[in-house]
Amino acid sequence: MNILVLNCGSSSVKFQVIATDLELIAQNSDKRLARGMLERIGSQALITLQAEGSAKIKRAAPIKDHRAAIDFILRWIISAESGIDAVNSLSDLHAVGHRIVHGGEKFSKSVRIDLDIITGIEDCIELAPLHNPAGLRGIRAVIDLLGMAVPQVAVFDTAFHSTMPDTAYLYGLPYPLYRRYKIRRYGFHGTSHRYIAYRYRQQTSREKGDVNIIGLHLGNGCSASLIKNGESVDTSMGFTPLDGLLMGTRSGDVDASILEYLHHKEGLDFGALDTLLNKRSGLLGISGLTNDMRELLEEEAENQDRRATLAIDIFCRRVRKYIGAYYVEAGGKIDDIVFTGGIGENSPVIRERICRGLDSIGLTLDDSANQATHTGRENKISTADSKLGAYVFPTNEELLIARDTLRVVEDAPRRW
Ligand code: ADP
């Protein structure tokens, strides 16, 4: 089956075309045929397209909305220019899988989209006012452009964390607020945490129930998860993706009273406070330079910038704090920690700085393996005799979305 995977953001659409079937999944040899991204939808969009094995194509074009973006993508996919052998017409695209950010308490697994499911995703809009509407625009655009006969599947970023117990997902707020408004920890990056748990299981030849790890997705957004017996039992992102670790522009954990204080001191309203916490904080806010970890490391090395060092140190310390908390929460029954995301996959120096001091819980990094692991490499980066191990698995959320789409389409009867 050729599956179009769509990840619709508020002003962007990322896509991949992946060929998969049950046999290919069993052999772990599903094939990515193409990928790309349209950014700045609503104005002159920046477009990147790449068929597998071909050079990247860059374009700019006026794209007014998500429908126009997906129309552009579909036309390119079937064009002679893209040269994707397996897809020459729209009928060669057999299903569409969507990344949907918020499934609330309603969706604990991937589902085939029908009118009830669309209503369910709409019901979650108030929990993710920027993200879910974009996903819905993508779903509607596909109905419009490919027709109702092409099956669509929703894969939720929150779903993997739906196994958390209430002791992990409830905040210390009055309980009726949870009952009334479903205010609780949901967690995000679920597909990424599920992917690394899956790769870990494969590479270490374990059964799903034997997976006891701490997952660290460190990219622009960052989250830690505690995976016990193969299931997520705690995670650092919360009601929204703002909670937990320090991120590129997000603060992560802060004392909520700071907001009221800032309101009085600087006259900031809720909108301005939200922007402050989500867009002006984190690595960017502390360094005053950039949200980009690679650039911060350069500033530190070349200019000995003190605030770059401070931002990096706070980032690493916060990750370490969550590792410690989860290790204890699991009663020490953690076999390995697993790094992923742009920083986790590519930066030996950040991994090393995070792991400094973790010898107290039995982790000894293998320096040469750590240094050699970047740009898409999977590897074990702890020594053979390290009591607590460490791995790097580059994430691949799109692959899981394609596989879920295939399985759900094969299982679910046609609806609408
Ligand atoms: P997103 O969360 O937007 O998908 P990514 O997972 O691509 O982002 O992560 C982006 C982050 O990864 C940036 O901070 C970037 O600087 C960092 N990064 C990528 N490569 C490296 C590297 N070699 N060293 C340090 N940081 C890196």
GROMACS .gro file of C-alpha atoms and ligand atoms in nm, residues 14 189 217-222 248 250 283 290-297 340-350 374-375 395 397, ligand 1:
model
   61
   14LYS     CA    1   0.489   1.809   0.619
  189HIS     CA    2   0.540   1.320   2.125
  217HIS     CA    3   1.283   1.315   2.290
  218LEU     CA    4   1.507   1.621   2.267
  219GLY     CA    5   1.435   1.844   1.967
  220ASN     CA    6   1.287   2.192   1.947
  221GLY     CA    7   1.016   2.048   2.167
  222CYS     CA    8   1.145   1.815   2.440
  248GLY     CA    9   1.400   2.574   2.233
  250ARG     CA   10   0.933   2.699   2.581
  283LEU     CA   11   1.710   2.816   2.538
  290THR     CA   12   1.890   3.153   1.975
  291ASN     CA   13   1.661   2.857   2.031
  292ASP     CA   14   1.895   2.638   1.825
  293MET     CA   15   2.115   2.405   2.031
  294ARG     CA   16   2.377   2.369   1.759
  295GLU     CA   17   2.422   2.746   1.743
  296LEU     CA   18   2.443   2.769   2.122
  297LEU     CA   19   2.718   2.508   2.127
  340THR     CA   20   1.602   1.072   2.019
  341GLY     CA   21   1.500   1.403   1.850
  342GLY     CA   22   1.732   1.649   1.671
  343ILE     CA   23   1.948   1.709   1.981
  344GLY     CA   24   1.925   1.359   2.126
  345GLU     CA   25   2.018   1.195   1.795
  346ASN     CA   26   2.291   1.433   1.681
  347SER     CA   27   2.472   1.580   1.976
  348PRO     CA   28   2.726   1.358   2.156
  349VAL     CA   29   2.833   1.654   2.369
  350ILE     CA   30   2.482   1.723   2.502
  374HIS     CA   31   2.504   1.107   1.510
  375THR     CA   32   2.323   1.179   1.183
  395THR     CA   33   1.284   0.875   1.567
  397GLU     CA   34   0.702   0.909   1.358
  417ADP     P1   35   1.158   1.960   1.594
  417ADP     O1   36   1.124   1.939   1.737
  417ADP     O2   37   1.118   2.094   1.540
  417ADP     O3   38   1.124   1.842   1.502
  417ADP     P2   39   1.430   1.864   1.572
  417ADP     O4   40   1.396   1.732   1.632
  417ADP     O5   41   1.475   1.867   1.431
  417ADP     O6   42   1.317   1.971   1.591
  417ADP     O7   43   1.547   1.929   1.664
  417ADP     C1   44   1.597   2.054   1.639
  417ADP     C2   45   1.708   2.080   1.738
  417ADP     O8   46   1.812   1.984   1.718
  417ADP     C3   47   1.773   2.218   1.723
  417ADP     O9   48   1.795   2.277   1.850
  417ADP     C4   49   1.905   2.185   1.657
  417ADP    O10   50   2.004   2.279   1.684
  417ADP     C5   51   1.935   2.053   1.724
  417ADP     N1   52   2.041   1.983   1.653
  417ADP     C6   53   2.038   1.927   1.530
  417ADP     N2   54   2.162   1.879   1.499
  417ADP     C7   55   2.242   1.905   1.605
  417ADP     C8   56   2.380   1.880   1.635
  417ADP     N3   57   2.459   1.819   1.549
  417ADP     N4   58   2.427   1.922   1.753
  417ADP     C9   59   2.348   1.985   1.842
  417ADP     N5   60   2.219   2.012   1.820
  417ADP    C10   61   2.166   1.973   1.703
   0.00000   0.00000   0.00000
